[in-house]
Amino acid sequence: MIFVTVGTQLPFPRLIKYMARWAQSHSERVVLQTGDGSGFNGCEAYRSLPSDQFGTFMTEARVIVSHAGIGSILAAKALNKPIVVIPRRAKLSEHRNDHQLATAAALEGRAGLRVAWELDQLPAFLDGPIEPPEMALHPQFNQLVERISTFVGA
């Protein structure tokens, strides 16, 4: 299963529409957390999700596709799940600024994380294997994630 999340602050129709089209030509289950909108053929779509259901989808996913939000990236790493991030772009009115481009650039190349700078790069990541993050590199990572989650009230 592929779980697609766009976070809770803003919708990301460019990503959601692309993944809904991708799902129509693939047999793999695709679950979308859309931020807004619904009724995407070939996908399960949810405007928002309670944290327990969000966690279940994250846990069950073969790969997570997400905006380049640090919360989604940390959650994927905590679950040892591979993630493909697509940065939102200010010039497309997807966010207030381009901090997600900076986040993606800083994290690109790390184990378990791939950056799709353009949507047409997604199939190369989705159709093949992606190695999970290497948790052993940072033994205190889970403690850090727990503290950040507590701080932000997740």
CSV table of C-alpha atoms in Angstrom, one decimal:
chain,number,residue,atom,x,y,z
A,1,MET,CA,0.0,0.0,0.0
A,2,ILE,CA,1.1,3.5,-0.7
A,3,PHE,CA,0.1,6.2,1.8
A,4,VAL,CA,0.0,9.8,0.5
A,5,THR,CA,-0.1,12.6,3.1
A,6,VAL,CA,-0.1,16.3,2.5
A,7,GLY,CA,-0.1,17.4,6.1
A,8,THR,CA,-2.8,19.5,7.9
A,9,GLN,CA,-2.0,23.1,7.0
A,10,LEU,CA,-2.6,23.3,3.3
A,11,PRO,CA,-4.0,21.2,0.5
A,12,PHE,CA,-1.6,20.0,-2.2
A,13,PRO,CA,-3.8,19.3,-5.3
A,14,ARG,CA,-0.9,18.9,-7.7
A,15,LEU,CA,0.3,15.9,-5.7
A,16,ILE,CA,-3.1,14.4,-4.9
A,17,LYS,CA,-4.3,14.6,-8.5
A,18,TYR,CA,-1.1,13.0,-9.8
A,19,MET,CA,-1.3,10.1,-7.3
A,20,ALA,CA,-5.0,9.6,-8.1
A,21,ARG,CA,-4.1,9.3,-11.8
A,22,TRP,CA,-1.2,7.0,-11.0
A,23,ALA,CA,-3.5,4.7,-8.9
A,24,GLN,CA,-5.8,4.2,-11.8
A,25,SER,CA,-3.1,2.4,-13.8
A,26,HIS,CA,-1.7,0.4,-10.9
A,27,SER,CA,-3.1,-2.4,-8.8
A,28,GLU,CA,-1.4,-1.3,-5.6
A,29,ARG,CA,-3.8,0.2,-3.0
A,30,VAL,CA,-3.3,3.9,-2.6
A,31,VAL,CA,-4.6,5.8,0.4
A,32,LEU,CA,-4.8,9.6,0.2
A,33,GLN,CA,-4.9,12.1,3.1
A,34,THR,CA,-6.0,15.0,0.9
A,35,GLY,CA,-6.3,18.1,3.2
A,36,ASP,CA,-9.4,18.9,1.1
A,37,GLY,CA,-11.4,17.4,-1.7
A,38,SER,CA,-12.5,13.8,-2.1
A,39,GLY,CA,-13.9,11.3,-4.6
A,40,PHE,CA,-10.7,10.3,-6.3
A,41,ASN,CA,-11.3,7.1,-8.4
A,42,GLY,CA,-9.1,4.2,-7.6
A,43,CYS,CA,-8.1,5.5,-4.2
A,44,GLU,CA,-9.3,5.7,-0.6
A,45,ALA,CA,-9.4,9.5,0.1
A,46,TYR,CA,-9.7,11.2,3.5
A,47,ARG,CA,-9.8,14.9,4.0
A,48,SER,CA,-8.2,14.4,7.4
A,49,LEU,CA,-7.5,11.4,9.7
A,50,PRO,CA,-7.5,10.9,13.5
A,51,SER,CA,-4.0,10.3,14.7
A,52,ASP,CA,-4.5,6.6,15.3
A,53,GLN,CA,-5.8,5.9,11.8
A,54,PHE,CA,-3.0,8.1,10.4
A,55,GLY,CA,-0.5,5.9,12.3
A,56,THR,CA,-2.1,2.7,11.1
A,57,PHE,CA,-1.8,3.8,7.4
A,58,MET,CA,1.8,4.9,8.0
A,59,THR,CA,2.6,1.5,9.6
A,60,GLU,CA,0.9,-0.5,6.8
A,61,ALA,CA,2.4,1.5,4.0
A,62,ARG,CA,5.1,0.0,1.7
A,63,VAL,CA,6.1,3.5,1.0
A,64,ILE,CA,4.9,7.0,2.1
A,65,VAL,CA,4.5,9.8,-0.4
A,66,SER,CA,4.4,13.2,1.2
A,67,HIS,CA,4.9,16.9,1.0
A,68,ALA,CA,8.4,17.8,2.4
A,69,GLY,CA,7.0,18.5,5.9
A,70,ILE,CA,9.4,17.6,8.6
A,71,GLY,CA,6.6,16.0,10.7
A,72,SER,CA,5.9,13.5,8.0
A,73,ILE,CA,9.6,12.8,7.4
A,74,LEU,CA,10.2,12.2,11.1
A,75,ALA,CA,7.1,10.0,11.4
A,76,ALA,CA,8.3,7.8,8.5
A,77,LYS,CA,11.8,7.6,9.9
A,78,ALA,CA,10.4,6.6,13.4
A,79,LEU,CA,8.5,3.8,11.7
A,80,ASN,CA,11.5,2.8,9.6
A,81,LYS,CA,9.4,3.4,6.4
A,82,PRO,CA,10.7,4.7,3.1
A,83,ILE,CA,9.4,8.1,2.1
A,84,VAL,CA,9.3,10.0,-1.1
A,85,VAL,CA,8.9,13.7,-0.6
A,86,ILE,CA,7.6,16.3,-3.1
A,87,PRO,CA,8.4,19.9,-2.0
A,88,ARG,CA,5.6,22.4,-2.2
A,89,ARG,CA,6.5,25.5,-4.2
A,90,ALA,CA,5.7,29.0,-3.4
A,91,LYS,CA,5.6,30.0,-7.1
A,92,LEU,CA,2.7,27.6,-7.6
A,93,SER,CA,0.9,29.0,-4.5
A,94,GLU,CA,1.4,25.7,-2.6
A,95,HIS,CA,3.0,27.4,0.4
A,96,ARG,CA,3.9,30.8,1.8
A,97,ASN,CA,7.6,30.3,1.0
A,98,ASP,CA,10.1,27.7,-0.3
A,99,HIS,CA,11.2,26.2,3.0
A,100,GLN,CA,10.2,22.8,1.8
A,101,LEU,CA,12.6,23.1,-1.1
A,102,ALA,CA,15.3,23.8,1.4
A,103,THR,CA,14.3,20.8,3.6
A,104,ALA,CA,14.3,18.5,0.6
A,105,ALA,CA,17.7,19.7,-0.5
A,106,ALA,CA,19.2,19.2,3.0
A,107,LEU,CA,17.8,15.7,3.3
A,108,GLU,CA,18.2,14.4,-0.2
A,109,GLY,CA,20.4,11.3,-0.4
A,110,ARG,CA,19.7,10.0,3.1
A,111,ALA,CA,18.8,6.4,3.4
A,112,GLY,CA,15.1,5.7,3.0
A,113,LEU,CA,14.3,9.2,1.7
A,114,ARG,CA,13.9,10.2,-2.0
A,115,VAL,CA,13.1,13.6,-3.4
A,116,ALA,CA,10.9,13.9,-6.4
A,117,TRP,CA,11.6,17.4,-7.6
A,118,GLU,CA,9.1,17.0,-10.3
A,119,LEU,CA,6.0,14.8,-10.3
A,120,ASP,CA,7.1,12.8,-13.3
A,121,GLN,CA,10.0,11.4,-11.2
A,122,LEU,CA,7.5,9.6,-8.9
A,123,PRO,CA,7.0,6.5,-11.0
A,124,ALA,CA,10.7,5.6,-10.8
A,125,PHE,CA,10.5,5.7,-7.0
A,126,LEU,CA,7.1,4.0,-6.7
A,127,ASP,CA,7.6,1.2,-9.1
A,128,GLY,CA,10.8,0.0,-7.6
A,129,PRO,CA,12.1,-0.8,-4.1
A,130,ILE,CA,13.2,1.9,-1.8
A,131,GLU,CA,15.4,1.0,1.2
A,132,PRO,CA,14.1,1.9,4.6
A,133,PRO,CA,15.9,4.4,6.8
A,134,GLU,CA,18.8,3.1,8.8
A,135,MET,CA,17.7,3.5,12.4
A,136,ALA,CA,20.9,2.1,13.7
A,137,LEU,CA,22.9,5.1,12.6
A,138,HIS,CA,21.3,7.2,15.3
A,139,PRO,CA,20.4,5.2,18.4
A,140,GLN,CA,18.8,8.2,20.1
A,141,PHE,CA,16.5,9.0,17.2
A,142,ASN,CA,13.4,7.5,18.7
A,143,GLN,CA,13.9,9.5,21.9
A,144,LEU,CA,14.2,12.7,19.8
A,145,VAL,CA,11.1,11.9,17.8
A,146,GLU,CA,9.2,11.2,21.0
A,147,ARG,CA,10.2,14.5,22.6
A,148,ILE,CA,9.4,16.5,19.4
A,149,SER,CA,6.0,14.7,19.2
A,150,THR,CA,5.3,15.5,22.8
A,151,PHE,CA,6.3,19.1,22.3
A,152,VAL,CA,4.0,19.6,19.2
A,153,GLY,CA,1.2,17.6,20.8
A,154,ALA,CA,1.1,14.7,18.3
